[in-house]
Amino acid sequence: MKVDLEKCIGCGYCVRDCPVGAVHLSKKKAVIDETCTQCGACLKVCEQGALSRESRIPEHAVICDACPINCQIRPGMIGACHRYRNVEGELLRVTPLHTWQDVEDVVGPDPAEPIRRPLITAIGSGTTYPDCKPAPYIVRGKQKGVDVVTVVTEAPLSYSGILVKVDTDIPVGEEGADVLLGKRKVGMVTTEQYGSKMLSIGGVNLLTEKDGLAVARTITDIANKKPVKMRVKGGARLELQVGQTPVINGMRPDNMRVGCGSATLGLFAPLLVAAADEVIILDPHITSLMSEHAAGRFVGARPSGIRLRFRMSTPGRYFGDHGSGWGGTSIMNPLEVISGLDQDVARTGMRVLITETTGRNGRLFELDEGGTFQEVPLTGASREALDAISSTCEPSRVSAVYMGGTGGSARAGVTRYPVKLTRAVHSAKASLTVGGAPTYVLPGGGINFMVDVERVKGGFFYWTPTPATICPVEYTMDLRDYQEMGGHLEAMKPFAVKGPRMVVD
């Protein structure tokens, strides 16, 4: 990288964010040493425009192709991600390939097979109150030849909420915006996950606010897979039901996106290069331009001279924006994404396919002699590419993960030494399930868990006006471990596994 000393003000942002420590300040000016990889991190943070790339590749440097950054790594140096080093002209992975045995101690044990499933579930068990009394059912039985104990209760949890995943590229609202049930706040929009919008509903602080009853009911309804109508403040109207297609502003999206624009290009580059001379895939995260993208270059796409209106991340990958246009961007007319055309590179008759990451919409344009793009009918090859994208997309649906904390007084119903239960759960000596479904226990203190509500029999989450939600919780462990933790042995009842029985809900 080069430093324009006239523009550099010595702010030190480049020093702060350089991933390889190649920049330091001298007399309040940035100085870049030979460890620089041309990764461009300093370019992204320099507010003065004082940095620019070297036009020539450093002598004996090797270009890394492990990601779109394309670091230029000098002999003996490492790349920006600290994974690859130039060793005598060859890029070698710094860390050797690991086997399972190399990580086994760090991963830790899973619960032993005999305790992975409970003898009984907590569904229908009821609750003992106050919690210092033994749990309503503590049963003993044999699984896989091992004496095991299952302790169950329907636990009221004020520390509870539900994370709702809505598979769609349709904008629902700004991150951090309130989610409303009528006029009452029940949650917020949180950060997106791959191809999906995420809503956080509930949580202890909303449960204890003035709208807590509405919050508790909403969590419970979603967990029980009932339809719920909500809206995002300043955003979309939502009709959501776990396991079903979402309804957003009255529309039912068919598919979730196959990936971001860059991933879509990477997946379908051989088809896309056959479909048009240039391809633009619109996406709010990464909008891609085939001729610049690594996948496009790999399949032989020629430069088109097209410039996009979005900000470049790396060649062929541009940060999009959010809106109600194509692919969830602000682009209403696909040609709007083109901000300029290098006439020395572009060629008359060049065809450009513009589409989205769902392949839902696609239009083909041809450059005429006057340098203007004219729409032409989709060709067989372009239709084939769009069909390949859309058929690879998964159906748009709603899913949810219930989150709760059972590290409080409910532990007293299991044992006289509650911290021993916490330790047993974290060391995999006690298996925590919800309605028989496996949970993920968050690391750190307490017993905070997550469970996929689609694996819990519907209708058995409840709420109480404390307000709190009520969740069926089971702990299963080896009898000897239960004795050691000070379990309520006097309340333990024998239990023999029987076949399915008729249940009237």
XYZ file of N, CA and C in Angstrom, residues 49-290:
726
model
N -8.713 9.222 2.665
C -8.330 8.790 1.307
C -6.839 8.859 1.089
N -6.079 8.602 2.146
C -4.627 8.770 2.068
C -3.902 7.513 1.612
N -4.648 6.416 1.442
C -3.997 5.154 1.100
C -4.441 4.663 -0.267
N -3.571 3.996 -0.950
C -3.903 3.414 -2.266
C -3.056 2.159 -2.460
N -3.520 1.315 -3.370
C -2.807 0.064 -3.612
C -1.585 0.285 -4.495
N -0.579 -0.560 -4.274
C 0.564 -0.591 -5.187
C 0.091 -1.171 -6.520
N 0.598 -0.673 -7.611
C 0.185 -1.170 -8.920
C 0.891 -2.474 -9.281
N 2.025 -2.746 -8.637
C 2.789 -3.953 -8.969
C 2.767 -4.929 -7.793
N 2.770 -6.185 -8.148
C 2.825 -7.225 -7.115
C 4.247 -7.289 -6.579
N 4.416 -7.327 -5.241
C 5.777 -7.377 -4.679
C 6.566 -8.575 -5.190
N 7.862 -8.404 -5.327
C 8.713 -9.476 -5.844
C 8.607 -10.713 -4.958
N 8.436 -11.864 -5.589
C 8.364 -13.173 -4.938
C 7.113 -13.353 -4.077
N 6.184 -12.416 -4.150
C 4.927 -12.588 -3.401
C 4.057 -13.613 -4.115
N 3.249 -14.339 -3.339
C 2.305 -15.307 -3.890
C 0.897 -14.785 -3.609
N 0.039 -14.819 -4.616
C -1.338 -14.357 -4.427
C -2.174 -15.498 -3.857
N -2.785 -15.256 -2.726
C -3.627 -16.268 -2.071
C -5.027 -16.233 -2.705
N -5.546 -17.403 -3.056
C -6.891 -17.461 -3.649
C -7.896 -18.148 -2.730
N -7.592 -18.157 -1.425
C -8.497 -18.837 -0.487
C -9.746 -18.021 -0.171
N -9.744 -16.745 -0.533
C -10.933 -15.905 -0.323
C -10.860 -14.737 -1.302
N -11.908 -13.915 -1.389
C -11.906 -12.839 -2.397
C -10.878 -11.739 -2.164
N -10.221 -11.705 -1.003
C -9.272 -10.633 -0.715
C -8.030 -10.723 -1.607
N -7.584 -11.962 -1.904
C -6.395 -12.181 -2.741
C -5.155 -11.487 -2.181
N -4.809 -11.829 -0.968
C -3.601 -11.260 -0.352
C -2.374 -11.554 -1.211
N -1.452 -10.611 -1.239
C -0.156 -10.795 -1.901
C 0.870 -10.999 -0.786
N 1.282 -12.243 -0.609
C 2.063 -12.609 0.573
C 3.531 -12.784 0.194
N 4.359 -11.973 0.804
C 5.806 -12.051 0.546
C 6.404 -13.284 1.230
N 7.601 -13.692 0.813
C 8.253 -14.854 1.431
C 8.393 -14.704 2.943
N 7.977 -15.752 3.653
C 8.084 -15.759 5.114
C 6.947 -15.055 5.822
N 6.068 -14.385 5.070
C 4.988 -13.609 5.677
C 3.681 -14.403 5.660
N 2.699 -13.907 6.444
C 1.395 -14.547 6.501
C 0.328 -13.627 5.905
N -0.820 -14.232 5.521
C -1.920 -13.468 4.959
C -2.754 -12.801 6.044
N -3.717 -12.008 5.593
C -4.525 -11.210 6.519
C -5.314 -12.072 7.499
N -5.675 -13.277 7.092
C -6.474 -14.138 7.987
C -5.597 -14.964 8.904
N -4.283 -14.866 8.737
C -3.308 -15.577 9.579
C -3.378 -17.093 9.406
N -3.874 -17.551 8.257
C -3.937 -18.998 8.033
C -2.830 -19.493 7.120
N -2.422 -18.672 6.162
C -1.461 -19.122 5.155
C -0.160 -18.317 5.236
N 0.947 -19.037 5.048
C 2.267 -18.407 5.043
C 2.971 -18.767 3.749
N 3.726 -17.798 3.227
C 4.552 -18.044 2.049
C 5.848 -18.708 2.500
N 5.973 -20.009 2.204
C 7.177 -20.756 2.562
C 7.880 -21.167 1.268
N 8.952 -20.460 0.986
C 9.753 -20.752 -0.221
C 8.889 -20.775 -1.480
N 8.008 -19.787 -1.585
C 7.214 -19.630 -2.796
C 5.947 -20.456 -2.839
N 5.635 -21.130 -1.753
C 4.415 -21.946 -1.707
C 3.597 -21.532 -0.486
N 2.291 -21.363 -0.698
C 1.438 -20.995 0.433
C 1.064 -22.249 1.207
N 1.427 -22.267 2.482
C 1.142 -23.424 3.328
C 0.223 -23.018 4.474
N -0.691 -23.905 4.785
C -1.573 -23.666 5.928
C -0.729 -23.710 7.200
N -0.845 -22.661 8.017
C -0.017 -22.550 9.205
C -0.327 -23.666 10.192
N -1.605 -24.000 10.329
C -2.035 -25.023 11.285
C -2.267 -26.341 10.556
N -1.725 -27.450 11.059
C -1.950 -28.735 10.383
C -3.399 -29.188 10.518
N -3.804 -30.080 9.616
C -5.145 -30.634 9.677
C -5.343 -31.398 10.986
N -6.457 -31.141 11.675
C -6.722 -31.774 12.972
C -7.600 -33.008 12.817
N -7.312 -34.018 13.579
C -8.178 -35.189 13.676
C -9.156 -34.989 14.837
N -10.121 -35.908 14.971
C -11.036 -35.839 16.114
C -10.266 -35.939 17.436
N -9.255 -36.785 17.462
C -8.498 -36.952 18.695
C -7.803 -35.655 19.105
N -7.464 -34.822 18.125
C -6.783 -33.561 18.448
C -7.696 -32.581 19.175
N -9.010 -32.732 19.012
C -9.934 -31.751 19.614
C -10.860 -32.381 20.656
N -10.750 -33.669 20.857
C -11.700 -34.380 21.716
C -11.769 -33.779 23.119
N -10.623 -33.456 23.704
C -10.619 -32.918 25.066
C -11.312 -31.567 25.135
N -11.190 -30.765 24.075
C -11.802 -29.427 24.073
C -13.314 -29.534 23.846
N -13.715 -30.401 22.928
C -15.149 -30.564 22.647
C -15.884 -31.066 23.886
N -15.258 -31.990 24.609
C -15.897 -32.526 25.814
C -16.868 -33.647 25.490
N -17.370 -34.284 26.538
C -18.232 -35.455 26.313
C -19.660 -35.072 25.957
N -20.338 -35.971 25.273
C -21.792 -35.907 25.122
C -22.407 -36.739 26.246
N -23.687 -36.528 26.557
C -24.327 -37.411 27.539
C -24.244 -38.856 27.074
N -23.992 -39.759 28.008
C -23.934 -41.181 27.667
C -25.278 -41.634 27.106
N -25.256 -42.635 26.245
C -26.482 -43.057 25.568
C -27.625 -43.411 26.532
N -27.357 -44.095 27.652
C -28.488 -44.456 28.539
C -29.246 -43.261 29.120
N -28.628 -42.056 29.145
C -29.327 -40.915 29.755
C -29.742 -39.867 28.729
N -29.592 -40.163 27.449
C -29.945 -39.147 26.449
C -31.447 -38.925 26.352
N -32.206 -39.946 26.622
C -33.656 -39.816 26.556
C -34.243 -39.994 27.954
N -35.259 -39.229 28.279
C -35.859 -39.357 29.612
C -36.738 -40.605 29.711
N -36.909 -41.097 30.938
C -37.843 -42.212 31.154
C -39.272 -41.745 30.918
N -39.572 -40.549 31.372
C -40.874 -39.923 31.150
C -40.616 -38.480 30.746
N -41.586 -37.859 30.125
C -41.450 -36.424 29.846
C -42.158 -35.628 30.939
N -41.976 -34.325 30.903
C -42.642 -33.453 31.877
C -44.027 -33.019 31.406
N -44.381 -33.409 30.189
C -45.704 -33.032 29.676
C -46.780 -33.698 30.534
N -47.612 -32.900 31.138
C -48.671 -33.419 31.995
C -48.240 -33.690 33.423
N -46.993 -33.352 33.771
C -46.496 -33.689 35.115
C -47.001 -32.751 36.187
N -47.308 -31.512 35.809
C -47.649 -30.516 36.809
C -46.404 -29.942 37.460
N -46.618 -29.095 38.467
C -45.520 -28.370 39.108
C -45.702 -28.441 40.613
N -44.628 -28.647 41.353
C -44.697 -28.517 42.810
C -44.249 -27.116 43.188
N -44.985 -26.503 44.118
C -44.644 -25.140 44.535
C -44.803 -25.038 46.045
N -43.912 -24.442 46.789
C -42.651 -23.826 46.332
C -41.646 -24.878 45.875
N -40.618 -24.372 45.224
C -39.686 -25.264 44.549
C -38.858 -26.116 45.501
N -38.829 -25.764 46.797
C -38.004 -26.558 47.707
C -38.589 -27.941 47.954
N -39.839 -28.158 47.518
C -40.410 -29.507 47.579
C -39.870 -30.322 46.398
N -39.792 -31.650 46.555
C -39.334 -32.468 45.418
C -40.216 -32.256 44.200
N -39.628 -32.400 43.034
C -40.356 -32.264 41.770
C -41.521 -33.252 41.727
N -42.521 -32.989 40.910
C -43.731 -33.838 40.928
C -43.479 -35.298 40.568
N -42.530 -35.548 39.703
C -42.202 -36.942 39.371
C -40.691 -37.124 39.382
N -40.248 -38.075 40.185
C -38.846 -38.504 40.172
C -38.886 -40.020 40.035
N -38.527 -40.520 38.864
C -38.724 -41.941 38.590
C -37.379 -42.610 38.300
N -37.356 -43.880 38.625
C -36.140 -44.684 38.437
C -36.462 -45.847 37.502
N -35.558 -46.139 36.593
C -35.767 -47.260 35.691
C -34.457 -47.664 35.052
N -34.514 -48.597 34.122
C -33.303 -49.065 33.451
C -33.350 -48.688 31.977
N -32.256 -48.178 31.464
C -32.095 -47.931 30.027
C -30.724 -48.426 29.613
N -30.683 -49.242 28.577
C -29.422 -49.820 28.111
C -28.687 -50.536 29.238
N -29.447 -51.132 30.171
C -28.842 -51.879 31.255
C -28.301 -51.039 32.386
N -28.567 -49.737 32.359
C -28.049 -48.820 33.374
C -29.208 -48.276 34.206
N -29.035 -48.221 35.531
C -30.042 -47.617 36.399
C -30.006 -46.099 36.219
N -31.104 -45.529 35.771
C -31.154 -44.083 35.530
C -32.331 -43.474 36.280
N -32.249 -42.177 36.463
C -33.294 -41.403 37.135
C -33.713 -40.270 36.212
N -35.007 -40.026 36.108
C -35.515 -38.845 35.404
C -36.353 -38.019 36.368
N -36.034 -36.746 36.454
C -36.763 -35.805 37.294
C -37.464 -34.814 36.373
N -38.772 -34.628 36.553
C -39.502 -33.766 35.622
C -40.352 -32.742 36.362
N -40.572 -31.632 35.696
C -41.485 -30.613 36.203
C -41.903 -29.703 35.060
N -43.078 -29.144 35.159
C -43.479 -28.085 34.232
C -43.070 -26.768 34.895
N -41.926 -26.250 34.467
C -41.278 -25.149 35.174
C -41.738 -23.786 34.683
N -42.255 -22.927 35.583
C -42.511 -21.529 35.198
C -41.183 -20.793 35.056
N -40.960 -20.174 33.892
C -39.674 -19.529 33.627
C -39.891 -18.073 33.242
N -39.468 -17.183 34.122
C -39.550 -15.765 33.759
C -38.413 -15.393 32.815
N -37.329 -16.106 32.907
C -36.260 -15.921 31.926
C -36.564 -16.815 30.733
N -37.354 -16.305 29.832
C -37.723 -17.100 28.673
C -38.080 -16.192 27.498
N -37.930 -16.741 26.339
C -38.247 -16.007 25.113
C -38.204 -16.968 23.944
N -38.404 -16.422 22.772
C -38.376 -17.298 21.598
C -37.761 -16.543 20.427
N -36.867 -17.203 19.740
C -36.202 -16.625 18.566
C -36.883 -17.192 17.328
N -37.464 -16.308 16.535
C -38.263 -16.728 15.382
C -37.473 -16.479 14.102
N -37.398 -17.490 13.276
C -36.640 -17.413 12.014
C -37.636 -17.416 10.859
N -37.577 -16.381 10.040
C -38.498 -16.225 8.916
C -37.667 -16.284 7.634
N -37.823 -17.343 6.874
C -37.005 -17.542 5.675
C -37.544 -16.692 4.534
N -36.910 -15.577 4.271
C -37.355 -14.706 3.182
C -36.325 -13.625 2.915
N -36.337 -13.112 1.678
C -35.512 -11.937 1.383
C -36.358 -10.669 1.389
N -37.638 -10.786 1.748
C -38.503 -9.605 1.830
C -38.175 -8.842 3.113
N -37.905 -7.555 3.037
C -37.586 -6.799 4.255
C -38.762 -6.817 5.232
N -38.451 -6.976 6.514
C -39.512 -6.929 7.527
C -39.388 -5.692 8.404
N -38.234 -5.080 8.444
C -38.052 -3.880 9.257
C -36.595 -3.723 9.638
N -36.285 -2.575 10.179
C -34.894 -2.300 10.532
C -34.466 -3.108 11.745
N -33.209 -3.471 11.752
C -32.660 -4.189 12.899
C -32.829 -3.322 14.155
N -33.385 -3.911 15.197
C -33.625 -3.170 16.434
C -35.030 -2.615 16.535
N -35.801 -2.687 15.438
C -37.164 -2.144 15.459
C -38.068 -2.995 16.359
N -39.056 -2.343 16.967
C -39.980 -3.048 17.853
C -40.879 -3.987 17.058
N -41.172 -5.136 17.647
C -42.202 -6.035 17.118
C -43.433 -5.869 18.017
N -44.562 -5.585 17.372
C -45.761 -5.201 18.124
C -46.870 -6.226 17.956
N -47.572 -6.486 19.054
C -48.817 -7.251 19.010
C -49.913 -6.226 19.279
N -50.625 -5.836 18.220
C -51.485 -4.659 18.363
C -50.593 -3.457 18.583
N -50.766 -2.782 19.724
C -49.914 -1.639 20.033
C -48.875 -1.981 21.096
N -48.853 -3.251 21.518
C -47.964 -3.629 22.612
C -46.678 -4.269 22.101
N -45.572 -3.824 22.663
C -44.270 -4.342 22.245
C -44.047 -5.725 22.842
N -43.743 -6.684 21.963
C -43.470 -8.043 22.430
C -42.075 -8.521 22.038
N -41.358 -7.721 21.252
C -40.031 -8.166 20.845
C -39.360 -7.152 19.958
N -38.353 -7.605 19.232
C -37.600 -6.717 18.355
C -37.020 -7.509 17.189
N -36.728 -6.785 16.126
C -36.018 -7.387 15.000
C -34.549 -7.466 15.363
N -33.978 -8.629 15.180
C -32.559 -8.754 15.470
C -31.804 -9.068 14.183
N -30.523 -9.359 14.289
C -29.706 -9.464 13.082
C -30.147 -10.634 12.203
N -29.945 -10.501 10.906
C -30.358 -11.551 9.974
C -29.441 -12.763 10.090
N -29.992 -13.912 9.771
C -29.174 -15.097 9.563
C -29.232 -15.429 8.074
N -28.458 -16.407 7.652
C -28.309 -16.675 6.238
C -29.662 -16.933 5.577
N -30.120 -15.999 4.778
C -31.366 -16.174 4.046
C -32.612 -15.954 4.865
N -32.475 -15.469 6.077
C -33.643 -15.387 6.953
C -33.636 -14.112 7.782
N -34.842 -13.647 8.090
C -35.013 -12.551 9.036
C -35.249 -13.157 10.420
N -34.761 -12.481 11.450
C -34.844 -13.022 12.801
C -35.577 -12.049 13.719
N -36.479 -12.595 14.523
C -37.213 -11.813 15.499
C -36.949 -12.391 16.882
N -36.656 -11.528 17.826
C -36.517 -11.956 19.217
C -37.788 -11.554 19.949
N -38.535 -12.542 20.423
C -39.793 -12.271 21.109
C -39.637 -12.614 22.587
N -40.022 -11.670 23.449
C -39.994 -11.930 24.884
C -38.653 -11.639 25.495
N -38.298 -12.438 26.503
C -37.126 -12.148 27.317
C -37.594 -11.547 28.631
N -36.787 -11.703 29.650
C -37.235 -11.340 30.998
C -37.609 -9.863 31.117
N -36.885 -8.987 30.443
C -37.158 -7.561 30.611
C -38.491 -7.145 30.003
N -38.864 -7.736 28.863
C -40.187 -7.449 28.301
C -41.286 -8.139 29.099
N -40.998 -9.328 29.630
C -42.011 -10.039 30.423
C -42.380 -9.259 31.685
N -41.428 -8.525 32.227
C -41.701 -7.792 33.467
C -42.162 -6.357 33.223
N -42.275 -5.954 31.954
C -42.798 -4.624 31.657
C -44.329 -4.651 31.659
N -44.940 -3.522 31.364
C -46.398 -3.399 31.457
C -47.136 -4.306 30.475
N -46.485 -4.671 29.386
C -47.120 -5.543 28.391
C -46.714 -6.999 28.558
N -46.267 -7.353 29.750
C -45.731 -8.687 29.991
C -46.704 -9.817 29.688
N -48.009 -9.598 29.961
C -48.980 -10.667 29.697
C -49.066 -10.962 28.196
N -49.072 -9.902 27.406
C -49.101 -10.098 25.949
C -47.823 -10.787 25.479
N -46.717 -10.441 26.108
C -45.440 -11.055 25.741
C -45.477 -12.551 26.046
N -45.939 -12.896 27.250
C -45.980 -14.314 27.647
C -46.907 -15.106 26.721
N -48.037 -14.524 26.382
C -48.979 -15.225 25.506
C -48.396 -15.414 24.102
N -47.691 -14.389 23.629
C -47.103 -14.486 22.282
C -46.027 -15.559 22.226
N -45.155 -15.582 23.227
C -44.124 -16.632 23.263
C -44.782 -18.006 23.234
N -45.801 -18.165 24.079
C -46.459 -19.464 24.203
C -47.165 -19.855 22.915
N -47.862 -18.914 22.306
C -48.566 -19.233 21.059
C -47.592 -19.659 19.955
N -46.491 -18.933 19.841
C -45.510 -19.303 18.809
C -44.920 -20.683 19.119
N -44.553 -20.906 20.393
C -43.964 -22.199 20.766
C -44.950 -23.348 20.532
N -46.220 -23.061 20.696
C -47.241 -24.099 20.478
C -47.680 -24.208 19.021
N -46.984 -23.462 18.162
C -47.207 -23.537 16.705
C -48.578 -23.012 16.297
N -49.056 -22.021 17.031
C -50.312 -21.368 16.678
C -50.019 -20.158 15.774
N -50.975 -19.754 14.924
C -50.745 -18.556 14.093
C -50.771 -17.285 14.942
N -49.862 -16.380 14.647
C -49.754 -15.124 15.396
C -49.623 -13.979 14.401
N -50.404 -12.924 14.602
C -50.292 -11.730 13.776
C -49.546 -10.650 14.545
N -48.509 -10.130 13.937
C -47.721 -9.071 14.557
C -47.340 -8.071 13.456
N -46.750 -6.979 13.874
C -46.206 -6.042 12.897
C -44.925 -5.449 13.451
N -44.079 -5.036 12.538
C -42.826 -4.400 12.924
C -43.010 -2.891 12.832
N -42.654 -2.190 13.865
C -42.797 -0.732 13.864
C -41.993 -0.140 12.701
N -42.701 0.549 11.822
C -42.044 1.112 10.644
C -41.724 0.084 9.579
N -42.231 -1.144 9.766
C -41.900 -2.204 8.824
C -43.114 -2.992 8.389
N -42.988 -4.302 8.343
C -43.970 -5.165 7.718
C -45.039 -5.663 8.697
N -46.176 -6.043 8.101
C -47.196 -6.794 8.831
C -46.898 -8.276 8.649
N -46.952 -9.016 9.735
C -46.521 -10.409 9.705
C -47.618 -11.336 10.202
N -47.802 -12.427 9.493
C -48.647 -13.527 9.976
C -47.742 -14.754 10.002
N -47.427 -15.201 11.205
C -46.408 -16.229 11.364
C -46.955 -17.439 12.102
N -46.597 -18.603 11.623
C -46.934 -19.851 12.294
C -45.803 -20.834 12.041
N -45.265 -21.368 13.115
C -44.128 -22.275 12.989
C -44.490 -23.452 12.086
N -43.608 -23.733 11.152
C -43.808 -24.840 10.226
C -44.550 -24.453 8.960
N -45.016 -23.195 8.891
C -45.810 -22.759 7.747
C -45.084 -21.646 6.978
N -45.584 -21.369 5.785
C -45.050 -20.255 5.004
C -45.439 -18.934 5.656
N -44.506 -17.997 5.828
C -44.885 -16.711 6.420
C -45.739 -15.887 5.465
N -46.522 -14.998 6.034
C -47.269 -14.030 5.243
C -46.727 -12.655 5.629
N -46.150 -11.957 4.655
C -45.505 -10.670 4.906
C -46.193 -9.621 4.065
N -46.843 -8.702 4.730
C -47.626 -7.682 4.023
C -48.610 -8.319 3.045
N -49.192 -9.418 3.464
C -50.177 -10.100 2.635
C -49.606 -11.011 1.572
N -48.283 -11.057 1.440
C -47.640 -11.876 0.411
C -47.035 -13.131 1.039
N -47.099 -14.216 0.299
C -46.489 -15.468 0.736
C -45.256 -15.746 -0.119
N -44.063 -15.510 0.386
C -42.862 -15.797 -0.413
C -42.742 -17.291 -0.662
N -42.437 -17.658 -1.905
C -42.322 -19.080 -2.235
C -41.064 -19.702 -1.654
N -39.965 -18.991 -1.839
C -38.670 -19.587 -1.494
C -37.829 -18.632 -0.675
N -36.896 -19.197 0.067
C -35.848 -18.383 0.660
C -34.710 -18.301 -0.353
N -33.829 -17.313 -0.191
C -32.752 -17.144 -1.157
C -31.784 -18.324 -1.075
N -31.159 -18.623 -2.201
C -30.247 -19.761 -2.240
C -28.935 -19.419 -1.552
N -28.661 -18.157 -1.411
C -27.438 -17.664 -0.782
C -27.345 -16.188 -1.092
N -26.237 -15.545 -0.743
C -26.089 -14.148 -1.143
C -25.753 -14.117 -2.639
N -25.626 -12.930 -3.185
C -25.334 -12.821 -4.609
C -24.011 -13.458 -4.984
N -23.044 -13.344 -4.083
C -21.738 -13.936 -4.353
C -21.827 -15.462 -4.331
N -22.544 -16.000 -3.346
C -22.685 -17.455 -3.259
C -23.454 -17.997 -4.457
N -24.470 -17.264 -4.896
C -25.256 -17.713 -6.042
C -24.395 -17.791 -7.288
N -23.527 -16.796 -7.439
C -22.622 -16.818 -8.588
C -21.649 -17.979 -8.485
N -21.158 -18.215 -7.258
C -20.241 -19.327 -7.066
C -20.891 -20.674 -7.359
N -22.180 -20.786 -7.032
C -22.887 -22.050 -7.244
C -23.178 -22.322 -8.715
N -23.513 -21.259 -9.451
C -24.062 -21.462 -10.801
C -23.222 -20.813 -11.903
N -21.972 -20.496 -11.623
C -21.141 -19.788 -12.605
C -21.107 -20.482 -13.968
N -20.953 -21.810 -14.049
C -20.901 -22.436 -15.390
C -22.190 -22.214 -16.186
N -23.341 -22.224 -15.522
C -24.597 -21.983 -16.221
C -24.743 -20.510 -16.583
N -24.326 -19.646 -15.675
C -24.520 -18.211 -15.893
C -23.634 -17.684 -17.017
N -22.419 -18.199 -17.120
C -21.539 -17.705 -18.176
C -22.057 -18.138 -19.550
N -22.832 -19.217 -19.566
C -23.446 -19.635 -20.820
C -24.724 -18.858 -21.116
N -25.257 -18.199 -20.096
C -26.537 -17.507 -20.242
C -26.386 -16.091 -20.778
N -25.255 -15.436 -20.492
C -25.080 -14.038 -20.911
C -23.610 -13.667 -20.817
N -23.258 -12.539 -21.423
C -21.875 -12.062 -21.347
C -21.562 -11.513 -19.954
N -22.581 -10.964 -19.321
C -22.415 -10.412 -17.974
C -23.659 -10.785 -17.161
N -23.463 -11.056 -15.885
C -24.587 -11.385 -14.996
C -24.459 -10.564 -13.716
N -25.569 -9.988 -13.327
C -25.636 -9.242 -12.063
C -26.691 -9.926 -11.205
N -26.315 -10.299 -9.972
C -27.266 -10.943 -9.063
C -27.510 -10.008 -7.892
N -28.720 -9.511 -7.819
C -29.066 -8.498 -6.818
C -29.359 -9.152 -5.471
N -28.775 -8.562 -4.430
C -28.955 -9.097 -3.078
C -28.593 -7.992 -2.084
N -29.348 -7.867 -0.978
C -29.052 -6.793 -0.027
C -27.724 -6.969 0.708
N -27.272 -8.197 0.843
C -25.973 -8.405 1.498
C -24.849 -8.208 0.492
N -24.727 -9.137 -0.461
C -23.703 -9.024 -1.499
C -24.364 -9.147 -2.866
N -24.292 -8.084 -3.639
C -24.687 -8.119 -5.045
C -23.435 -8.449 -5.861
N -23.571 -9.370 -6.804
C -22.370 -9.829 -7.507
C -22.373 -9.409 -8.977
N -21.172 -9.250 -9.499
C -20.947 -8.913 -10.907
C -20.026 -9.996 -11.473
N -20.549 -10.796 -12.392
C -19.853 -12.018 -12.818
C -18.446 -11.770 -13.340
